[in-house]
Amino acid sequence: MISTETSSSYPTNRFSIAPMLDWTDQYCRYFHRLMSKNTLLYSEMVTTGAILYGKGDYLQKDAAEHPVSLQLGGSAPLDLAQAAKAGAERGFDEINLNVGCPSDRVQNGRFGACLMAEGALVGDAVKAMKDASGLPVTVKTRIGIDELDSYEFLCDFVEKVKAQGCDTFIVHARKAWLSGLSPKQNRDVPPLDYERVYQLKRDFPELTIAINGGIKTLSDCETHLQHLDGVMLGREVYANPYILSTVDQQLFGCDKEPLTRFEVLEKMYPYIESQLSQGVHLNRVARHMLGLFQGLPGARAWRRHLSENGHIPGSGIEVMQKAASFVIED
Ligand SMILES: Cc1cc2nc3c(=O)[nH]c(=O)nc-3n(C[C@H](O)[C@H](O)[C@H](O)COP(=O)(O)O)c2cc1C
């Protein structure tokens, strides 16, 4: 029986928001955090090359984001170890390795989903990252790749990685086709197989197993949590972020009243002002908030006003206030 209490270990994978390239940047994470204090947030995937040799700062985050995991893309254990150490130094709470992304670019770098075929290497990488960072290291993976899609293959991969000290796996419950499908198609076309992930938990009860893929409601989360330790949601949270407002109550047993959508918006203003004063364009933050009023009368006008005006240089809070004036609160 899986406990419904908030785990005392930190961070907990009970409910998390998936790493999403170009979406779960620092601005998005700040916004999401306002609505749930227990949700584990993930960075976008950052490659070891970007961290070790890139010109930009790819590890930016705000202190308010905790708990937050840094997802790394790479395969060379030494590079991953260095990148994980950099993540620890910048205050991330967990390191996650991407073993699920099927894009060609990622395969050329020999990382992402194709690493499922190299369990021993992933194990070595996990150990190196743990030793170098001192942080928990988790792996986000698929249930298989190409023709390597038997349950035995998945177990063999998990066994090898577990042997090197990984005790938490987030499993996107569909396989990936490494050629023939785009990354976007690979998020929809291969069928979901939740039962396979449940079976994995039954066979590895000592591991923390979280499930991902196609989950849309908190009541679906509750169903999965009867079988598993955690759920990870991606696209649904991004499109309809206010779903987060009841996560703490419904999934973590907290009794604090959620903020209203307008209170969330109000709380974003000082943060946005401070970003604007550092030269960040309004749209870089506002684009993540388009779904805040989903389902309410005026939500479309809110989105339209922000989309049409948020990118104009010099746009400020007044654009958001005007956009919000179209929304009628429930
Ligand atoms: C725009 C976008 C970018 C993504 N980028 C990443 C990524 O950087 N790393 C990763 O592991 N998965 C990435 N994913 C996959 C998600 O983490 C998740 O596994 C997938 O969307 C399935 O979950 P969902 O059905 O709840 O969205 C991305 C998904 C989307 C939609």
CSV table of C-alpha atoms and ligand atoms in Angstrom, one decimal:
chain,number,residue,atom,x,y,z
A,1,MET,CA,0.0,0.0,0.0
A,2,ILE,CA,1.5,3.3,-1.1
A,3,SER,CA,1.3,6.1,1.6
A,4,THR,CA,-0.7,9.2,0.8
A,5,GLU,CA,1.4,11.2,3.2
A,6,THR,CA,3.9,13.7,1.9
A,7,SER,CA,7.2,11.9,1.8
A,8,SER,CA,9.7,13.1,4.3
A,9,SER,CA,12.5,12.6,1.7
A,10,TYR,CA,13.1,15.7,-0.3
A,11,PRO,CA,12.3,16.1,-3.1
A,12,THR,CA,9.3,13.8,-3.6
A,13,ASN,CA,8.3,12.5,-7.0
A,14,ARG,CA,4.7,12.0,-6.0
A,15,PHE,CA,3.6,14.7,-8.4
A,16,SER,CA,5.8,16.4,-10.9
A,17,ILE,CA,5.7,18.6,-14.0
A,18,ALA,CA,7.6,17.0,-16.9
A,19,PRO,CA,10.7,18.5,-18.4
A,20,MET,CA,9.7,20.2,-21.6
A,21,LEU,CA,12.2,21.9,-23.9
A,22,ASP,CA,11.5,25.5,-24.6
A,23,TRP,CA,8.6,25.4,-22.1
A,24,THR,CA,9.7,24.6,-18.6
A,25,ASP,CA,12.2,27.4,-18.4
A,26,GLN,CA,12.8,29.4,-15.2
A,27,TYR,CA,9.9,31.8,-15.9
A,28,CYS,CA,7.5,29.0,-16.4
A,29,ARG,CA,8.7,27.2,-13.2
A,30,TYR,CA,8.3,30.3,-11.1
A,31,PHE,CA,4.7,30.6,-12.3
A,32,HIS,CA,3.9,27.0,-11.7
A,33,ARG,CA,5.4,27.1,-8.3
A,34,LEU,CA,3.0,29.8,-7.2
A,35,MET,CA,0.1,27.3,-7.5
A,36,SER,CA,1.6,24.2,-5.8
A,37,LYS,CA,4.4,24.1,-3.2
A,38,ASN,CA,4.8,20.3,-3.2
A,39,THR,CA,5.0,19.7,-7.0
A,40,LEU,CA,8.5,18.7,-8.1
A,41,LEU,CA,9.5,20.9,-11.0
A,42,TYR,CA,11.9,19.9,-13.8
A,43,SER,CA,14.1,22.0,-16.0
A,44,GLU,CA,14.1,21.7,-19.7
A,45,MET,CA,16.7,19.1,-20.9
A,46,VAL,CA,20.1,20.8,-20.8
A,47,THR,CA,22.9,19.0,-22.7
A,48,THR,CA,26.3,18.4,-21.0
A,49,GLY,CA,27.8,20.2,-24.0
A,50,ALA,CA,25.8,23.4,-23.3
A,51,ILE,CA,26.8,23.4,-19.6
A,52,LEU,CA,30.5,22.5,-20.1
A,53,TYR,CA,31.3,24.4,-23.3
A,54,GLY,CA,28.3,26.7,-24.0
A,55,LYS,CA,28.5,30.5,-23.9
A,56,GLY,CA,25.2,31.1,-22.1
A,57,ASP,CA,24.1,30.3,-18.6
A,58,TYR,CA,21.8,27.3,-18.9
A,59,LEU,CA,21.3,26.8,-15.2
A,60,GLN,CA,19.4,29.9,-14.2
A,61,LYS,CA,16.7,29.5,-11.7
A,62,ASP,CA,15.0,31.4,-8.9
A,63,ALA,CA,15.3,30.4,-5.2
A,64,ALA,CA,11.4,30.2,-5.1
A,65,GLU,CA,11.4,27.3,-7.5
A,66,HIS,CA,12.4,24.6,-5.0
A,67,PRO,CA,12.1,21.6,-5.2
A,68,VAL,CA,13.5,21.6,-8.7
A,69,SER,CA,15.3,18.9,-10.7
A,70,LEU,CA,17.9,19.5,-13.4
A,71,GLN,CA,17.4,17.3,-16.4
A,72,LEU,CA,20.6,16.5,-18.2
A,73,GLY,CA,21.1,15.2,-21.8
A,74,GLY,CA,24.3,13.3,-22.4
A,75,SER,CA,26.0,9.9,-22.2
A,76,ALA,CA,29.6,10.4,-21.3
A,77,PRO,CA,29.8,9.6,-17.6
A,78,LEU,CA,32.6,12.1,-17.0
A,79,ASP,CA,30.8,15.0,-18.7
A,80,LEU,CA,27.5,14.1,-17.0
A,81,ALA,CA,29.4,14.1,-13.6
A,82,GLN,CA,30.8,17.5,-14.3
A,83,ALA,CA,27.4,18.9,-15.4
A,84,ALA,CA,25.7,17.3,-12.4
A,85,LYS,CA,28.2,18.9,-10.1
A,86,ALA,CA,27.6,22.3,-11.7
A,87,GLY,CA,23.8,21.7,-11.2
A,88,ALA,CA,24.4,21.0,-7.5
A,89,GLU,CA,26.5,24.1,-7.1
A,90,ARG,CA,23.7,26.2,-8.6
A,91,GLY,CA,21.2,24.8,-6.1
A,92,PHE,CA,19.2,22.2,-8.0
A,93,ASP,CA,17.7,19.5,-5.7
A,94,GLU,CA,17.9,16.5,-8.0
A,95,ILE,CA,19.6,15.5,-11.2
A,96,ASN,CA,17.6,13.6,-13.8
A,97,LEU,CA,19.0,11.9,-16.9
A,98,ASN,CA,17.0,12.0,-20.1
A,99,VAL,CA,16.7,8.4,-21.5
A,100,GLY,CA,13.4,9.2,-23.3
A,101,CYS,CA,14.0,11.8,-26.0
A,102,PRO,CA,14.0,10.3,-29.5
A,103,SER,CA,15.0,13.3,-31.7
A,104,ASP,CA,17.7,12.7,-34.4
A,105,ARG,CA,19.8,15.5,-32.9
A,106,VAL,CA,19.9,13.7,-29.6
A,107,GLN,CA,20.6,10.3,-31.2
A,108,ASN,CA,23.5,11.7,-33.1
A,109,GLY,CA,24.9,12.7,-29.7
A,110,ARG,CA,24.2,9.1,-28.6
A,111,PHE,CA,21.9,10.1,-25.8
A,112,GLY,CA,18.2,10.3,-25.0
A,113,ALA,CA,16.0,7.3,-25.7
A,114,CYS,CA,18.7,5.3,-27.6
A,115,LEU,CA,20.5,4.9,-24.2
A,116,MET,CA,17.8,2.4,-23.2
A,117,ALA,CA,19.9,-0.1,-25.3
A,118,GLU,CA,23.0,0.7,-23.1
A,119,GLY,CA,21.9,0.1,-19.5
A,120,ALA,CA,25.4,-0.5,-18.3
A,121,LEU,CA,26.5,2.9,-19.6
A,122,VAL,CA,23.5,4.6,-18.0
A,123,GLY,CA,24.4,2.9,-14.7
A,124,ASP,CA,27.9,4.1,-14.9
A,125,ALA,CA,26.7,7.6,-15.7
A,126,VAL,CA,24.3,7.6,-12.7
A,127,LYS,CA,27.0,6.5,-10.4
A,128,ALA,CA,29.3,9.2,-11.7
A,129,MET,CA,26.7,11.9,-11.3
A,130,LYS,CA,25.7,10.8,-7.8
A,131,ASP,CA,29.3,10.8,-6.7
A,132,ALA,CA,30.1,14.1,-8.2
A,133,SER,CA,27.0,16.0,-7.2
A,134,GLY,CA,25.9,14.4,-3.9
A,135,LEU,CA,22.3,14.7,-5.1
A,136,PRO,CA,19.7,12.1,-5.8
A,137,VAL,CA,19.9,11.0,-9.5
A,138,THR,CA,16.8,9.8,-11.3
A,139,VAL,CA,16.2,8.5,-14.8
A,140,LYS,CA,13.4,9.4,-17.1
A,141,THR,CA,12.8,6.6,-19.6
A,142,ARG,CA,10.4,4.9,-22.0
A,143,ILE,CA,9.0,1.4,-21.8
A,144,GLY,CA,11.1,0.4,-24.9
A,145,ILE,CA,12.6,1.5,-28.2
A,146,ASP,CA,12.0,0.2,-31.7
A,147,GLU,CA,11.9,-3.6,-31.6
A,148,LEU,CA,13.4,-3.7,-28.1
A,149,ASP,CA,10.0,-3.4,-26.5
A,150,SER,CA,9.6,-6.5,-24.4
A,151,TYR,CA,8.9,-6.3,-20.7
A,152,GLU,CA,12.1,-8.3,-20.1
A,153,PHE,CA,14.1,-5.6,-22.0
A,154,LEU,CA,12.6,-2.9,-19.7
A,155,CYS,CA,13.4,-4.9,-16.6
A,156,ASP,CA,16.9,-5.6,-17.8
A,157,PHE,CA,17.5,-1.9,-18.3
A,158,VAL,CA,16.1,-1.0,-14.9
A,159,GLU,CA,18.1,-3.7,-13.2
A,160,LYS,CA,21.4,-2.5,-14.7
A,161,VAL,CA,20.8,1.1,-13.8
A,162,LYS,CA,19.5,0.2,-10.3
A,163,ALA,CA,22.7,-1.8,-9.7
A,164,GLN,CA,24.7,1.5,-9.9
A,165,GLY,CA,22.5,3.3,-7.3
A,166,CYS,CA,19.5,4.7,-9.1
A,167,ASP,CA,16.4,4.2,-7.0
A,168,THR,CA,13.9,6.4,-8.9
A,169,PHE,CA,12.6,6.0,-12.4
A,170,ILE,CA,10.0,8.1,-14.2
A,171,VAL,CA,8.6,6.0,-17.0
A,172,HIS,CA,6.8,7.5,-20.0
A,173,ALA,CA,4.4,4.6,-20.6
A,174,ARG,CA,5.0,4.3,-24.4
A,175,LYS,CA,7.9,3.1,-26.4
A,176,ALA,CA,9.8,5.4,-28.8
A,177,TRP,CA,10.5,4.8,-32.5
A,178,LEU,CA,13.9,6.1,-33.1
A,179,SER,CA,13.4,6.5,-36.8
A,180,GLY,CA,10.3,7.3,-38.8
A,181,LEU,CA,8.5,9.3,-36.1
A,182,SER,CA,9.2,12.9,-35.1
A,183,PRO,CA,9.6,13.7,-31.4
A,184,LYS,CA,6.0,15.1,-31.4
A,185,GLN,CA,4.6,12.0,-33.0
A,186,ASN,CA,6.6,9.9,-30.5
A,187,ARG,CA,4.5,11.6,-27.8
A,188,ASP,CA,1.2,10.5,-29.3
A,189,VAL,CA,1.5,7.6,-31.8
A,190,PRO,CA,3.0,4.7,-29.8
A,191,PRO,CA,0.2,3.4,-27.6
A,192,LEU,CA,0.2,4.0,-23.9
A,193,ASP,CA,0.7,0.9,-21.7
A,194,TYR,CA,0.1,1.9,-18.1
A,195,GLU,CA,-0.2,-1.7,-17.0
A,196,ARG,CA,3.4,-2.3,-17.9
A,197,VAL,CA,4.6,0.4,-15.6
A,198,TYR,CA,2.4,-1.0,-12.8
A,199,GLN,CA,4.0,-4.4,-13.4
A,200,LEU,CA,7.4,-2.8,-13.1
A,201,LYS,CA,6.5,-1.4,-9.6
A,202,ARG,CA,5.2,-4.8,-8.6
A,203,ASP,CA,8.5,-6.4,-9.6
A,204,PHE,CA,10.7,-3.7,-8.2
A,205,PRO,CA,8.8,-2.6,-5.1
A,206,GLU,CA,11.9,-1.2,-3.5
A,207,LEU,CA,12.2,1.4,-6.4
A,208,THR,CA,10.3,4.7,-6.6
A,209,ILE,CA,8.4,4.5,-9.9
A,210,ALA,CA,6.5,7.5,-11.3
A,211,ILE,CA,4.4,7.3,-14.4
A,212,ASN,CA,4.1,9.7,-17.3
A,213,GLY,CA,2.2,10.1,-20.6
A,214,GLY,CA,-1.3,11.2,-21.4
A,215,ILE,CA,-2.5,11.9,-17.9
A,216,LYS,CA,-4.9,14.8,-17.8
A,217,THR,CA,-6.8,15.0,-14.4
A,218,LEU,CA,-6.0,14.8,-10.7
A,219,SER,CA,-8.5,12.0,-10.4
A,220,ASP,CA,-6.5,10.0,-13.0
A,221,CYS,CA,-3.4,10.8,-10.8
A,222,GLU,CA,-5.1,9.3,-7.8
A,223,THR,CA,-5.9,6.2,-9.7
A,224,HIS,CA,-2.2,5.8,-10.8
A,225,LEU,CA,-1.1,6.5,-7.3
A,226,GLN,CA,-2.9,3.4,-6.1
A,227,HIS,CA,-0.3,1.4,-8.1
A,228,LEU,CA,2.7,3.7,-8.2
A,229,ASP,CA,4.7,6.2,-6.2
A,230,GLY,CA,4.4,9.2,-8.5
A,231,VAL,CA,2.8,10.8,-11.5
A,232,MET,CA,4.3,13.3,-13.9
A,233,LEU,CA,2.2,15.5,-16.1
A,234,GLY,CA,3.5,17.6,-19.1
A,235,ARG,CA,1.3,19.0,-21.8
A,236,GLU,CA,-1.9,19.2,-19.7
A,237,VAL,CA,-0.3,21.3,-17.0
A,238,TYR,CA,1.3,23.6,-19.6
A,239,ALA,CA,-2.0,24.1,-21.4
A,240,ASN,CA,-4.2,24.3,-18.2
A,241,PRO,CA,-1.8,25.4,-15.4
A,242,TYR,CA,-4.5,26.1,-12.9
A,243,ILE,CA,-4.9,22.4,-12.5
A,244,LEU,CA,-1.9,22.8,-10.1
A,245,SER,CA,-3.9,24.8,-7.7
A,246,THR,CA,-5.6,21.8,-6.1
A,247,VAL,CA,-2.6,19.4,-6.2
A,248,ASP,CA,-1.4,20.2,-2.7
A,249,GLN,CA,-4.8,19.5,-1.3
A,250,GLN,CA,-5.8,16.6,-3.4
A,251,LEU,CA,-2.5,14.7,-3.6
A,252,PHE,CA,-0.6,15.9,-0.6
A,253,GLY,CA,-3.3,16.3,2.0
A,254,CYS,CA,-2.6,20.0,2.6
A,255,ASP,CA,-5.5,22.1,3.9
A,256,LYS,CA,-4.4,25.5,2.7
A,257,GLU,CA,-6.9,27.2,0.4
A,258,PRO,CA,-5.7,27.5,-3.2
A,259,LEU,CA,-5.0,30.9,-4.7
A,260,THR,CA,-7.6,32.2,-7.2
A,261,ARG,CA,-6.5,32.6,-10.7
A,262,PHE,CA,-6.4,36.4,-10.2
A,263,GLU,CA,-4.4,36.0,-7.1
A,264,VAL,CA,-1.9,34.0,-9.0
A,265,LEU,CA,-1.7,36.7,-11.6
A,266,GLU,CA,-1.3,39.4,-9.0
A,267,LYS,CA,1.6,37.4,-7.4
A,268,MET,CA,3.3,37.3,-10.8
A,269,TYR,CA,3.4,41.1,-11.2
A,270,PRO,CA,6.4,41.9,-8.9
A,271,TYR,CA,8.3,39.0,-10.4
A,272,ILE,CA,7.6,40.1,-13.9
A,273,GLU,CA,8.5,43.7,-13.0
A,274,SER,CA,11.9,42.5,-11.7
A,275,GLN,CA,12.5,40.5,-14.9
A,276,LEU,CA,11.5,43.5,-17.1
A,277,SER,CA,13.9,45.6,-15.2
A,278,GLN,CA,16.7,43.2,-16.1
A,279,GLY,CA,15.8,43.5,-19.8
A,280,VAL,CA,13.7,40.4,-20.2
A,281,HIS,CA,10.8,40.9,-22.7
A,282,LEU,CA,7.3,40.5,-21.3
A,283,ASN,CA,6.5,37.7,-23.6
A,284,ARG,CA,9.2,35.4,-22.3
A,285,VAL,CA,7.2,35.2,-19.1
A,286,ALA,CA,3.7,35.9,-20.3
A,287,ARG,CA,3.7,33.1,-23.0
A,288,HIS,CA,3.7,30.5,-20.2
A,289,MET,CA,0.6,32.1,-18.7
A,290,LEU,CA,-1.7,31.9,-21.7
A,291,GLY,CA,-3.6,29.0,-20.3
A,292,LEU,CA,-4.2,30.5,-16.8
A,293,PHE,CA,-7.8,31.3,-17.4
A,294,GLN,CA,-8.7,28.3,-19.5
A,295,GLY,CA,-12.4,27.5,-19.4
A,296,LEU,CA,-13.5,30.9,-18.2
A,297,PRO,CA,-15.5,33.4,-20.2
A,298,GLY,CA,-12.9,35.8,-21.8
A,299,ALA,CA,-10.0,33.3,-21.7
A,300,ARG,CA,-9.7,33.6,-25.5
A,301,ALA,CA,-9.5,37.4,-25.4
A,302,TRP,CA,-6.9,37.2,-22.6
A,303,ARG,CA,-4.8,34.9,-24.8
A,304,ARG,CA,-5.3,37.0,-27.9
A,305,HIS,CA,-4.4,40.3,-26.2
A,306,LEU,CA,-1.2,38.8,-24.6
A,307,SER,CA,-0.2,37.1,-27.9
A,308,GLU,CA,-0.7,40.2,-29.9
A,309,ASN,CA,1.0,42.6,-27.5
A,310,GLY,CA,3.3,40.7,-25.2
A,311,HIS,CA,6.1,40.6,-27.8
A,312,ILE,CA,6.1,44.3,-28.5
A,313,PRO,CA,9.3,45.8,-27.1
A,314,GLY,CA,8.6,47.9,-24.1
A,315,SER,CA,5.4,46.0,-23.2
A,316,GLY,CA,4.8,45.9,-19.4
A,317,ILE,CA,2.4,44.9,-16.8
A,318,GLU,CA,-0.3,47.1,-18.3
A,319,VAL,CA,-0.6,44.6,-21.2
A,320,MET,CA,-1.3,41.9,-18.7
A,321,GLN,CA,-3.8,44.0,-16.8
A,322,LYS,CA,-5.6,44.9,-20.0
A,323,ALA,CA,-5.7,41.2,-21.1
A,324,ALA,CA,-7.0,40.2,-17.7
A,325,SER,CA,-9.8,42.7,-17.8
A,326,PHE,CA,-11.5,40.6,-20.5
A,327,VAL,CA,-11.8,37.6,-18.2
A,328,ILE,CA,-14.9,37.1,-16.0
A,329,GLU,CA,-14.0,35.2,-12.8
A,330,ASP,CA,-15.9,32.1,-11.9
B,1,LIG,C1,7.3,20.8,-26.0
B,1,LIG,C2,7.8,19.6,-25.3
B,1,LIG,C3,9.1,19.5,-25.0
B,1,LIG,C4,9.6,18.3,-24.3
B,1,LIG,N1,10.9,18.3,-23.9
B,1,LIG,C5,11.4,17.2,-23.2
B,1,LIG,C6,12.7,17.3,-22.6
B,1,LIG,O1,13.4,18.2,-22.7
B,1,LIG,N2,13.0,16.2,-21.9
B,1,LIG,C7,12.2,15.1,-21.7
B,1,LIG,O2,12.6,14.1,-21.0
B,1,LIG,N3,11.0,15.1,-22.2
B,1,LIG,C8,10.5,16.1,-22.9
B,1,LIG,N4,9.3,16.1,-23.4
B,1,LIG,C9,8.4,15.0,-23.1
B,1,LIG,C10,7.6,15.2,-21.8
B,1,LIG,O3,8.5,15.3,-20.7
B,1,LIG,C11,6.6,14.1,-21.5
B,1,LIG,O4,7.4,12.9,-21.4
B,1,LIG,C12,5.6,13.9,-22.6
B,1,LIG,O5,5.1,15.1,-23.0
B,1,LIG,C13,4.5,13.0,-22.2
B,1,LIG,O6,3.8,13.5,-21.0
B,1,LIG,P1,2.4,14.3,-21.2
B,1,LIG,O7,1.5,13.4,-22.0
B,1,LIG,O8,1.9,14.5,-19.8
B,1,LIG,O9,2.7,15.5,-21.9
B,1,LIG,C14,8.8,17.2,-24.0
B,1,LIG,C15,7.4,17.4,-24.4
B,1,LIG,C16,6.9,18.5,-25.0
B,1,LIG,C17,5.4,18.6,-25.3
